[in-house]
Amino acid sequence: MGEYQDFEEYARARQNRLYRTAVLLCGDPHRAQDLVQNTLVRLLRYWPRAIRADNVDAYARTVLTRTFLAEQRRGLLSRRAHAVEDNPTGAGDPALRVTLLAALGELPPRARAMLILRYWEDLSVATVAGLMRCSQSTVRSTCSRSLALLRSRLDAGEWHAEPYAGLGAQRSR
Amino acid sequence: MHDFNAEEPALRRAMEQAVDGLAPRVDLVPRALTLGRRRRARIRLATAAGGLAFAAVTAALVVDYVPRGTDPLPAPPVASGPSVEETGAPVSTPEAADAAEPVEIHRARVMDALDRLLPARAGSLESMTDGWDTYIGVTENGGYRIGLDAVPASGRADGSCTDGGLDGLCRPYALDDGTPVAAWTESESGVDVSVRVRFQERDLVAEIVVDAATNPGMPLPLSAEDLVALANDEEVRDLIVEGAGLAEESGS
């Protein structure tokens, strides 16, 4: 199988997942689409190296996160980042999405990325620290502060929403 | 004390529910394939061109180094081995391109674009090592500098002459897509010594500058119109943004 065909199959299978992560990072469905597009282009550029990696998903996640942080630094996402525009598909819980993305938007980009990697991507503290090039204690303290802020922004119903219990097991990777 | 561990599953569930079922509006894969293939092709070309130039310089140095005397000399090593023409450009694999320094690849691509787009009067171009995205042009009248730069737009000029803040005379231009361009020309004793064009590119303010201030009296080989033509090229604009990102990453 050719490398482009490999890439195409992988990208098709993963673009939705990458997009959801990007929405959490950017807070804006349109910017998220741009971010995933840029990520896929960069992933293709390094595809021969990516497919030699033990875990292509981890490689793609790293490219996505670093592209996000680089674009933040360059100001490419600053104007509309966390403008909290909703997706017209109405998927998920729009009200919760607006509240959660607004709360995430209050976090600095690195803190937001750490929180999303730790809890949305379910990565260990050590893995997040490696990806973010910081110490494990920095990840722990940043995530604790970020959790406290999110808790103060989301009401109790959103925070402990029982109907959502069990969704984690259904999540598609 | 607050139990953060107990909150982690709750946050995870909230995130899941917030974005569950979201998908991009369009399939992003076809465009990624097109852009990615194009970018890899450019990098291969740039790497191959760099390798060929290196081989040529090495060959020239070896030839120069052969001692010259009255006695007949054995053929210099390069003459007995395969020539550059015979070997051609080094085979560049994607892995080799990936391993190359992004900055070097970027500079090679900029040089390629400048060579392709600037008029012949721009002379020969070389990449400078001191100064980010700065290139030297050499004409029969002397050398001058070409610089590419971009900074976040917030708090900076946006491409109109009313922004001010620069010396010289400003004239408004526009790119083909209507993007306004401010061209600042600085003169000394009636001779133009620098031209600087500024325009908005995505969320950045991009700048292309030609400067002969270090070579007093030398007429600038490039005009504001030449720089606007350069700015009209989509690849050049991409390269300026890419260069700004690389500069940011390298901390320069």
mmCIF file of N, CA and C in Angstrom, chain A residues 3-4 7-8 11-12 15-16 19-20 23-24 30-31 33 36-37 40-41 44-49 52 70 73-76 79 87-89 91-93 96-97 100 115-116 118-120 122 144 147-148 150-151 158-161 164-168 171, chain B residues 2 4-8 10-37 39-40 43-44 94-95 97-99 102 105 109 151-154 200-204 241-242 244-246 248-249:
data_model
loop_
_atom_site.group_PDB
_atom_site.id
_atom_site.type_symbol
_atom_site.label_atom_id
_atom_site.label_comp_id
_atom_site.label_asym_id
_atom_site.label_seq_id
_atom_site.Cartn_x
_atom_site.Cartn_y
_atom_site.Cartn_z
ATOM 1 N N GLU A 3 2.258 5.117 0.477
ATOM 2 C CA GLU A 3 2.237 5.897 1.711
ATOM 3 C C GLU A 3 1.108 6.925 1.710
ATOM 4 N N TYR A 4 0.767 7.461 0.513
ATOM 5 C CA TYR A 4 -0.339 8.417 0.462
ATOM 6 C C TYR A 4 -1.660 7.731 0.783
ATOM 7 N N PHE A 7 -1.798 7.236 4.436
ATOM 8 C CA PHE A 7 -2.118 8.493 5.097
ATOM 9 C C PHE A 7 -3.605 8.814 4.942
ATOM 10 N N GLU A 8 -4.113 8.639 3.719
ATOM 11 C CA GLU A 8 -5.503 8.992 3.456
ATOM 12 C C GLU A 8 -6.444 8.175 4.352
ATOM 13 N N ALA A 11 -6.067 9.455 7.931
ATOM 14 C CA ALA A 11 -6.645 10.791 8.131
ATOM 15 C C ALA A 11 -8.172 10.728 8.117
ATOM 16 N N ARG A 12 -8.726 9.929 7.211
ATOM 17 C CA ARG A 12 -10.192 9.814 7.158
ATOM 18 C C ARG A 12 -10.740 9.212 8.448
ATOM 19 N N GLN A 15 -9.965 12.121 11.419
ATOM 20 C CA GLN A 15 -10.162 13.573 11.352
ATOM 21 C C GLN A 15 -11.256 14.060 12.304
ATOM 22 N N ASN A 16 -12.299 13.247 12.529
ATOM 23 C CA ASN A 16 -13.349 13.702 13.441
ATOM 24 C C ASN A 16 -12.835 13.807 14.870
ATOM 25 N N TYR A 19 -10.665 16.725 15.140
ATOM 26 C CA TYR A 19 -11.469 17.941 15.087
ATOM 27 C C TYR A 19 -12.078 18.242 16.458
ATOM 28 N N ARG A 20 -12.570 17.223 17.142
ATOM 29 C CA ARG A 20 -13.166 17.456 18.470
ATOM 30 C C ARG A 20 -12.114 17.976 19.446
ATOM 31 N N VAL A 23 -11.563 21.549 18.592
ATOM 32 C CA VAL A 23 -12.640 22.438 19.066
ATOM 33 C C VAL A 23 -12.395 22.785 20.532
ATOM 34 N N LEU A 24 -12.024 21.796 21.314
ATOM 35 C CA LEU A 24 -11.747 22.066 22.735
ATOM 36 C C LEU A 24 -10.554 23.015 22.879
ATOM 37 N N HIS A 30 -14.716 26.844 13.406
ATOM 38 C CA HIS A 30 -14.069 27.202 12.140
ATOM 39 C C HIS A 30 -12.546 27.171 12.274
ATOM 40 N N ARG A 31 -12.072 27.756 13.369
ATOM 41 C CA ARG A 31 -10.624 27.717 13.614
ATOM 42 C C ARG A 31 -10.169 26.284 13.825
ATOM 43 N N GLN A 33 -11.296 23.724 12.402
ATOM 44 C CA GLN A 33 -11.177 23.094 11.083
ATOM 45 C C GLN A 33 -9.836 23.486 10.440
ATOM 46 N N VAL A 36 -7.043 21.579 12.210
ATOM 47 C CA VAL A 36 -6.935 20.169 11.795
ATOM 48 C C VAL A 36 -6.358 20.086 10.379
ATOM 49 N N GLN A 37 -6.789 21.013 9.529
ATOM 50 C CA GLN A 37 -6.240 21.020 8.164
ATOM 51 C C GLN A 37 -4.718 21.188 8.196
ATOM 52 N N LEU A 40 -3.047 18.047 9.502
ATOM 53 C CA LEU A 40 -2.972 16.942 8.536
ATOM 54 C C LEU A 40 -1.877 17.206 7.498
ATOM 55 N N VAL A 41 -1.744 18.462 7.082
ATOM 56 C CA VAL A 41 -0.686 18.785 6.110
ATOM 57 C C VAL A 41 0.682 18.506 6.725
ATOM 58 N N LEU A 44 1.282 14.783 7.049
ATOM 59 C CA LEU A 44 1.666 14.160 5.780
ATOM 60 C C LEU A 44 3.137 14.443 5.470
ATOM 61 N N ARG A 45 3.549 15.662 5.788
ATOM 62 C CA ARG A 45 4.956 16.013 5.528
ATOM 63 C C ARG A 45 5.889 15.070 6.288
ATOM 64 N N TYR A 46 5.495 14.725 7.521
ATOM 65 C CA TYR A 46 6.351 13.859 8.335
ATOM 66 C C TYR A 46 5.822 12.426 8.378
ATOM 67 N N TRP A 47 5.001 12.063 7.423
ATOM 68 C CA TRP A 47 4.333 10.764 7.477
ATOM 69 C C TRP A 47 5.308 9.581 7.538
ATOM 70 N N PRO A 48 6.368 9.571 6.734
ATOM 71 C CA PRO A 48 7.290 8.426 6.828
ATOM 72 C C PRO A 48 7.820 8.239 8.252
ATOM 73 N N ARG A 49 8.047 9.360 8.929
ATOM 74 C CA ARG A 49 8.522 9.256 10.310
ATOM 75 C C ARG A 49 7.368 8.850 11.234
ATOM 76 N N ARG A 52 6.616 5.213 11.368
ATOM 77 C CA ARG A 52 7.645 4.421 12.058
ATOM 78 C C ARG A 52 7.489 4.525 13.572
ATOM 79 N N ALA A 70 1.907 26.758 18.466
ATOM 80 C CA ALA A 70 2.694 27.616 17.575
ATOM 81 C C ALA A 70 1.804 28.691 16.960
ATOM 82 N N ARG A 73 1.106 31.347 19.444
ATOM 83 C CA ARG A 73 2.244 32.258 19.627
ATOM 84 C C ARG A 73 2.315 33.265 18.489
ATOM 85 N N ARG A 74 1.985 32.795 17.300
ATOM 86 C CA ARG A 74 2.081 33.680 16.142
ATOM 87 C C ARG A 74 0.845 34.548 15.997
ATOM 88 N N GLY A 75 -0.109 34.375 16.886
ATOM 89 C CA GLY A 75 -1.291 35.225 16.845
ATOM 90 C C GLY A 75 -2.308 34.800 15.814
ATOM 91 N N LEU A 76 -2.099 33.631 15.182
ATOM 92 C CA LEU A 76 -3.022 33.235 14.119
ATOM 93 C C LEU A 76 -4.387 32.835 14.654
ATOM 94 N N ARG A 79 -7.484 36.075 17.310
ATOM 95 C CA ARG A 79 -8.630 36.947 17.096
ATOM 96 C C ARG A 79 -9.952 36.287 17.388
ATOM 97 N N ASN A 87 -21.612 24.970 16.424
ATOM 98 C CA ASN A 87 -21.674 24.234 15.180
ATOM 99 C C ASN A 87 -23.140 23.991 14.835
ATOM 100 N N PRO A 88 -23.534 24.300 13.619
ATOM 101 C CA PRO A 88 -24.942 24.183 13.292
ATOM 102 C C PRO A 88 -25.454 22.752 13.267
ATOM 103 N N THR A 89 -24.566 21.778 13.339
ATOM 104 C CA THR A 89 -25.043 20.400 13.305
ATOM 105 C C THR A 89 -25.840 20.059 14.557
ATOM 106 N N ALA A 91 -24.769 18.751 17.150
ATOM 107 C CA ALA A 91 -24.301 17.527 17.783
ATOM 108 C C ALA A 91 -23.885 17.814 19.217
ATOM 109 N N GLY A 92 -23.849 16.758 20.018
ATOM 110 C CA GLY A 92 -23.447 16.929 21.408
ATOM 111 C C GLY A 92 -24.472 17.747 22.181
ATOM 112 N N ASP A 93 -23.986 18.445 23.180
ATOM 113 C CA ASP A 93 -24.860 19.282 24.003
ATOM 114 C C ASP A 93 -24.458 20.732 23.779
ATOM 115 N N LEU A 96 -23.992 23.017 26.938
ATOM 116 C CA LEU A 96 -22.794 22.654 27.704
ATOM 117 C C LEU A 96 -21.542 23.050 26.932
ATOM 118 N N ARG A 97 -21.601 22.872 25.610
ATOM 119 C CA ARG A 97 -20.437 23.210 24.790
ATOM 120 C C ARG A 97 -20.093 24.701 24.933
ATOM 121 N N LEU A 100 -18.694 25.277 28.475
ATOM 122 C CA LEU A 100 -17.386 24.657 28.691
ATOM 123 C C LEU A 100 -16.301 25.356 27.857
ATOM 124 N N LEU A 115 -4.734 20.538 30.120
ATOM 125 C CA LEU A 115 -5.980 19.996 30.657
ATOM 126 C C LEU A 115 -6.641 19.054 29.647
ATOM 127 N N ILE A 116 -6.636 19.453 28.403
ATOM 128 C CA ILE A 116 -7.284 18.635 27.368
ATOM 129 C C ILE A 116 -6.509 17.344 27.140
ATOM 130 N N ARG A 118 -4.677 15.859 29.332
ATOM 131 C CA ARG A 118 -4.780 15.034 30.543
ATOM 132 C C ARG A 118 -6.154 14.375 30.675
ATOM 133 N N TYR A 119 -7.218 15.151 30.411
ATOM 134 C CA TYR A 119 -8.559 14.626 30.705
ATOM 135 C C TYR A 119 -9.339 14.208 29.471
ATOM 136 N N TRP A 120 -9.179 14.914 28.382
ATOM 137 C CA TRP A 120 -9.901 14.509 27.158
ATOM 138 C C TRP A 120 -9.156 13.391 26.459
ATOM 139 N N ASP A 122 -6.911 11.622 27.971
ATOM 140 C CA ASP A 122 -6.684 10.601 28.985
ATOM 141 C C ASP A 122 -5.218 10.172 29.071
ATOM 142 N N SER A 144 -4.581 21.291 38.354
ATOM 143 C CA SER A 144 -5.379 21.556 39.554
ATOM 144 C C SER A 144 -5.978 22.953 39.511
ATOM 145 N N LEU A 147 -8.696 23.045 36.838
ATOM 146 C CA LEU A 147 -9.913 22.365 37.282
ATOM 147 C C LEU A 147 -10.720 23.262 38.211
ATOM 148 N N ALA A 148 -10.022 23.939 39.107
ATOM 149 C CA ALA A 148 -10.714 24.820 40.049
ATOM 150 C C ALA A 148 -11.450 25.927 39.294
ATOM 151 N N LEU A 150 -12.506 25.841 36.149
ATOM 152 C CA LEU A 150 -13.633 25.280 35.401
ATOM 153 C C LEU A 150 -14.806 24.977 36.326
ATOM 154 N N ARG A 151 -14.479 24.466 37.492
ATOM 155 C CA ARG A 151 -15.552 24.123 38.429
ATOM 156 C C ARG A 151 -16.338 25.369 38.807
ATOM 157 N N GLU A 158 -23.972 20.767 35.341
ATOM 158 C CA GLU A 158 -23.096 20.483 34.197
ATOM 159 C C GLU A 158 -21.872 19.684 34.631
ATOM 160 N N TRP A 159 -21.426 19.994 35.855
ATOM 161 C CA TRP A 159 -20.209 19.344 36.342
ATOM 162 C C TRP A 159 -20.430 17.876 36.665
ATOM 163 N N HIS A 160 -21.587 17.591 37.256
ATOM 164 C CA HIS A 160 -21.851 16.198 37.666
ATOM 165 C C HIS A 160 -23.047 15.637 36.909
ATOM 166 N N ALA A 161 -23.064 15.892 35.626
ATOM 167 C CA ALA A 161 -24.222 15.486 34.838
ATOM 168 C C ALA A 161 -24.287 13.968 34.719
ATOM 169 N N TYR A 164 -24.569 11.808 31.428
ATOM 170 C CA TYR A 164 -23.387 11.639 30.576
ATOM 171 C C TYR A 164 -22.522 10.457 31.031
ATOM 172 N N ALA A 165 -22.857 9.925 32.206
ATOM 173 C CA ALA A 165 -22.037 8.840 32.748
ATOM 174 C C ALA A 165 -22.005 7.692 31.744
ATOM 175 N N GLY A 166 -20.834 7.148 31.572
ATOM 176 C CA GLY A 166 -20.705 6.011 30.673
ATOM 177 C C GLY A 166 -20.347 6.389 29.251
ATOM 178 N N LEU A 167 -20.423 7.693 28.938
ATOM 179 C CA LEU A 167 -20.074 8.093 27.574
ATOM 180 C C LEU A 167 -18.621 7.843 27.272
ATOM 181 N N GLY A 168 -17.816 7.901 28.317
ATOM 182 C CA GLY A 168 -16.379 7.712 28.102
ATOM 183 C C GLY A 168 -16.083 6.374 27.466
ATOM 184 N N ARG A 171 -16.739 6.405 23.658
ATOM 185 C CA ARG A 171 -16.012 7.372 22.841
ATOM 186 C C ARG A 171 -15.197 6.674 21.752
ATOM 187 N N HIS B 2 -10.083 20.249 48.756
ATOM 188 C CA HIS B 2 -10.876 19.868 47.596
ATOM 189 C C HIS B 2 -10.346 18.574 46.979
ATOM 190 N N PHE B 4 -9.711 16.915 43.931
ATOM 191 C CA PHE B 4 -9.625 17.088 42.481
ATOM 192 C C PHE B 4 -9.737 15.757 41.756
ATOM 193 N N ASN B 5 -9.261 14.689 42.406
ATOM 194 C CA ASN B 5 -9.327 13.405 41.726
ATOM 195 C C ASN B 5 -10.776 13.012 41.432
ATOM 196 N N ALA B 6 -11.661 13.382 42.366
ATOM 197 C CA ALA B 6 -13.066 13.044 42.162
ATOM 198 C C ALA B 6 -13.672 13.839 41.019
ATOM 199 N N GLU B 7 -13.080 14.992 40.711
ATOM 200 C CA GLU B 7 -13.635 15.839 39.667
ATOM 201 C C GLU B 7 -13.192 15.426 38.269
ATOM 202 N N GLU B 8 -12.116 14.690 38.193
ATOM 203 C CA GLU B 8 -11.573 14.373 36.877
ATOM 204 C C GLU B 8 -12.564 13.635 35.983
ATOM 205 N N ALA B 10 -15.722 13.742 36.102
ATOM 206 C CA ALA B 10 -16.809 14.659 35.770
ATOM 207 C C ALA B 10 -16.407 15.574 34.620
ATOM 208 N N LEU B 11 -15.185 16.079 34.651
ATOM 209 C CA LEU B 11 -14.720 16.940 33.572
ATOM 210 C C LEU B 11 -14.641 16.157 32.261
ATOM 211 N N ARG B 12 -14.147 14.947 32.379
ATOM 212 C CA ARG B 12 -14.018 14.114 31.178
ATOM 213 C C ARG B 12 -15.392 13.905 30.533
ATOM 214 N N ARG B 13 -16.376 13.625 31.386
ATOM 215 C CA ARG B 13 -17.731 13.409 30.850
ATOM 216 C C ARG B 13 -18.275 14.691 30.220
ATOM 217 N N ALA B 14 -18.013 15.813 30.879
ATOM 218 C CA ALA B 14 -18.506 17.082 30.333
ATOM 219 C C ALA B 14 -17.878 17.365 28.974
ATOM 220 N N MET B 15 -16.590 17.097 28.860
ATOM 221 C CA MET B 15 -15.921 17.309 27.566
ATOM 222 C C MET B 15 -16.510 16.395 26.496
ATOM 223 N N GLU B 16 -16.714 15.129 26.872
ATOM 224 C CA GLU B 16 -17.286 14.173 25.920
ATOM 225 C C GLU B 16 -18.637 14.663 25.427
ATOM 226 N N GLN B 17 -19.467 15.075 26.361
ATOM 227 C CA GLN B 17 -20.819 15.473 25.995
ATOM 228 C C GLN B 17 -20.815 16.769 25.173
ATOM 229 N N ALA B 18 -19.874 17.660 25.479
ATOM 230 C CA ALA B 18 -19.844 18.953 24.789
ATOM 231 C C ALA B 18 -19.520 18.806 23.306
ATOM 232 N N VAL B 19 -18.639 17.885 22.983
ATOM 233 C CA VAL B 19 -18.199 17.802 21.577
ATOM 234 C C VAL B 19 -18.598 16.492 20.903
ATOM 235 N N ASP B 20 -19.400 15.719 21.587
ATOM 236 C CA ASP B 20 -19.791 14.425 21.040
ATOM 237 C C ASP B 20 -20.477 14.609 19.673
ATOM 238 N N GLY B 21 -20.037 13.876 18.712
ATOM 239 C CA GLY B 21 -20.680 13.899 17.394
ATOM 240 C C GLY B 21 -20.265 15.049 16.493
ATOM 241 N N LEU B 22 -19.424 15.964 16.980
ATOM 242 C CA LEU B 22 -18.984 17.072 16.118
ATOM 243 C C LEU B 22 -18.082 16.547 15.002
ATOM 244 N N ALA B 23 -18.218 17.156 13.845
ATOM 245 C CA ALA B 23 -17.373 16.767 12.710
ATOM 246 C C ALA B 23 -17.106 18.002 11.867
ATOM 247 N N PRO B 24 -15.975 18.042 11.187
ATOM 248 C CA PRO B 24 -15.727 19.186 10.302
ATOM 249 C C PRO B 24 -16.813 19.271 9.234
ATOM 250 N N ARG B 25 -17.053 20.499 8.759
ATOM 251 C CA ARG B 25 -18.114 20.692 7.769
ATOM 252 C C ARG B 25 -17.779 20.041 6.439
ATOM 253 N N VAL B 26 -16.489 19.969 6.147
ATOM 254 C CA VAL B 26 -16.068 19.349 4.886
ATOM 255 C C VAL B 26 -15.008 18.298 5.192
ATOM 256 N N ASP B 27 -14.833 17.378 4.261
ATOM 257 C CA ASP B 27 -13.775 16.382 4.385
ATOM 258 C C ASP B 27 -12.427 17.103 4.213
ATOM 259 N N LEU B 28 -11.592 17.066 5.232
ATOM 260 C CA LEU B 28 -10.335 17.817 5.201
ATOM 261 C C LEU B 28 -9.202 17.051 4.507
ATOM 262 N N VAL B 29 -9.450 15.783 4.216
ATOM 263 C CA VAL B 29 -8.354 14.941 3.721
ATOM 264 C C VAL B 29 -7.904 15.307 2.294
ATOM 265 N N PRO B 30 -8.833 15.521 1.343
ATOM 266 C CA PRO B 30 -8.353 15.811 -0.023
ATOM 267 C C PRO B 30 -7.444 17.033 -0.086
ATOM 268 N N ARG B 31 -7.829 18.104 0.611
ATOM 269 C CA ARG B 31 -6.994 19.318 0.575
ATOM 270 C C ARG B 31 -5.657 19.086 1.284
ATOM 271 N N ALA B 32 -5.706 18.317 2.381
ATOM 272 C CA ALA B 32 -4.457 18.003 3.083
ATOM 273 C C ALA B 32 -3.517 17.240 2.165
ATOM 274 N N LEU B 33 -4.082 16.313 1.393
ATOM 275 C CA LEU B 33 -3.245 15.544 0.462
ATOM 276 C C LEU B 33 -2.636 16.450 -0.600
ATOM 277 N N THR B 34 -3.458 17.356 -1.143
ATOM 278 C CA THR B 34 -2.960 18.254 -2.187
ATOM 279 C C THR B 34 -1.851 19.151 -1.647
ATOM 280 N N LEU B 35 -2.141 19.817 -0.518
ATOM 281 C CA LEU B 35 -1.158 20.743 0.055
ATOM 282 C C LEU B 35 0.091 20.002 0.521
ATOM 283 N N GLY B 36 -0.126 18.862 1.151
ATOM 284 C CA GLY B 36 1.004 18.103 1.688
ATOM 285 C C GLY B 36 1.922 17.595 0.586
ATOM 286 N N ARG B 37 1.314 17.112 -0.506
ATOM 287 C CA ARG B 37 2.134 16.629 -1.632
ATOM 288 C C ARG B 37 2.939 17.768 -2.227
ATOM 289 N N ARG B 39 3.859 20.529 -0.786
ATOM 290 C CA ARG B 39 4.912 20.969 0.138
ATOM 291 C C ARG B 39 6.088 20.003 0.126
ATOM 292 N N ARG B 40 5.782 18.703 0.089
ATOM 293 C CA ARG B 40 6.878 17.735 0.080
ATOM 294 C C ARG B 40 7.684 17.831 -1.207
ATOM 295 N N ILE B 43 9.990 20.765 -0.905
ATOM 296 C CA ILE B 43 11.112 20.497 0.000
ATOM 297 C C ILE B 43 12.129 19.600 -0.685
ATOM 298 N N ARG B 44 11.635 18.610 -1.420
ATOM 299 C CA ARG B 44 12.574 17.729 -2.132
ATOM 300 C C ARG B 44 13.398 18.535 -3.122
ATOM 301 N N PRO B 94 12.180 11.214 1.067
ATOM 302 C CA PRO B 94 11.393 11.958 2.042
ATOM 303 C C PRO B 94 12.066 11.976 3.407
ATOM 304 N N GLU B 95 12.710 10.852 3.755
ATOM 305 C CA GLU B 95 13.361 10.794 5.059
ATOM 306 C C GLU B 95 14.491 11.818 5.132
ATOM 307 N N ALA B 97 14.700 14.566 3.389
ATOM 308 C CA ALA B 97 14.111 15.901 3.460
ATOM 309 C C ALA B 97 13.615 16.185 4.866
ATOM 310 N N ASP B 98 13.007 15.162 5.470
ATOM 311 C CA ASP B 98 12.484 15.366 6.815
ATOM 312 C C ASP B 98 13.600 15.645 7.802
ATOM 313 N N ALA B 99 14.753 15.017 7.545
ATOM 314 C CA ALA B 99 15.846 15.163 8.486
ATOM 315 C C ALA B 99 16.546 16.504 8.333
ATOM 316 N N PRO B 102 14.744 22.536 9.193
ATOM 317 C CA PRO B 102 13.630 23.305 8.629
ATOM 318 C C PRO B 102 14.054 24.713 8.211
ATOM 319 N N ILE B 105 15.856 24.536 4.876
ATOM 320 C CA ILE B 105 14.892 24.255 3.813
ATOM 321 C C ILE B 105 14.082 25.505 3.518
ATOM 322 N N ARG B 109 13.878 27.569 -0.028
ATOM 323 C CA ARG B 109 12.617 27.817 -0.741
ATOM 324 C C ARG B 109 12.432 29.312 -0.995
ATOM 325 N N VAL B 151 4.829 40.021 11.820
ATOM 326 C CA VAL B 151 4.563 40.086 13.263
ATOM 327 C C VAL B 151 3.061 40.069 13.460
ATOM 328 N N PRO B 152 2.604 39.652 14.643
ATOM 329 C CA PRO B 152 1.158 39.690 14.893
ATOM 330 C C PRO B 152 0.601 41.090 14.637
ATOM 331 N N ALA B 153 -0.602 41.137 14.086
ATOM 332 C CA ALA B 153 -1.159 42.416 13.641
ATOM 333 C C ALA B 153 -1.528 43.340 14.800
ATOM 334 N N SER B 154 -1.826 42.768 15.942
ATOM 335 C CA SER B 154 -2.341 43.599 17.021
ATOM 336 C C SER B 154 -1.348 44.702 17.382
ATOM 337 N N GLN B 200 -1.335 43.245 5.281
ATOM 338 C CA GLN B 200 -1.873 42.256 6.217
ATOM 339 C C GLN B 200 -1.935 40.901 5.539
ATOM 340 N N GLU B 201 -1.441 39.885 6.218
ATOM 341 C CA GLU B 201 -1.504 38.516 5.715
ATOM 342 C C GLU B 201 -2.008 37.640 6.848
ATOM 343 N N ARG B 202 -3.211 37.104 6.656
ATOM 344 C CA ARG B 202 -3.891 36.398 7.752
ATOM 345 C C ARG B 202 -3.918 37.304 8.985
ATOM 346 N N ASP B 203 -3.491 36.821 10.140
ATOM 347 C CA ASP B 203 -3.526 37.693 11.319
ATOM 348 C C ASP B 203 -2.182 38.361 11.568
ATOM 349 N N LEU B 204 -1.367 38.452 10.546
ATOM 350 C CA LEU B 204 -0.036 39.032 10.703
ATOM 351 C C LEU B 204 0.107 40.275 9.835
ATOM 352 N N VAL B 241 4.888 33.894 6.329
ATOM 353 C CA VAL B 241 4.212 33.412 7.548
ATOM 354 C C VAL B 241 5.005 32.258 8.154
ATOM 355 N N GLU B 242 5.456 31.355 7.293
ATOM 356 C CA GLU B 242 6.236 30.208 7.787
ATOM 357 C C GLU B 242 7.521 30.676 8.462
ATOM 358 N N ALA B 244 8.065 33.516 9.907
ATOM 359 C CA ALA B 244 7.757 34.120 11.207
ATOM 360 C C ALA B 244 7.572 33.041 12.260
ATOM 361 N N GLY B 245 6.934 31.951 11.846
ATOM 362 C CA GLY B 245 6.745 30.847 12.787
ATOM 363 C C GLY B 245 8.065 30.196 13.177
ATOM 364 N N LEU B 246 8.935 29.997 12.194
ATOM 365 C CA LEU B 246 10.241 29.400 12.494
ATOM 366 C C LEU B 246 11.064 30.328 13.390
ATOM 367 N N GLU B 248 9.894 32.410 15.503
ATOM 368 C CA GLU B 248 9.293 32.338 16.841
ATOM 369 C C GLU B 248 9.761 31.082 17.563
ATOM 370 N N GLU B 249 9.763 29.962 16.817
ATOM 371 C CA GLU B 249 10.162 28.694 17.430
ATOM 372 C C GLU B 249 11.632 28.698 17.829
#
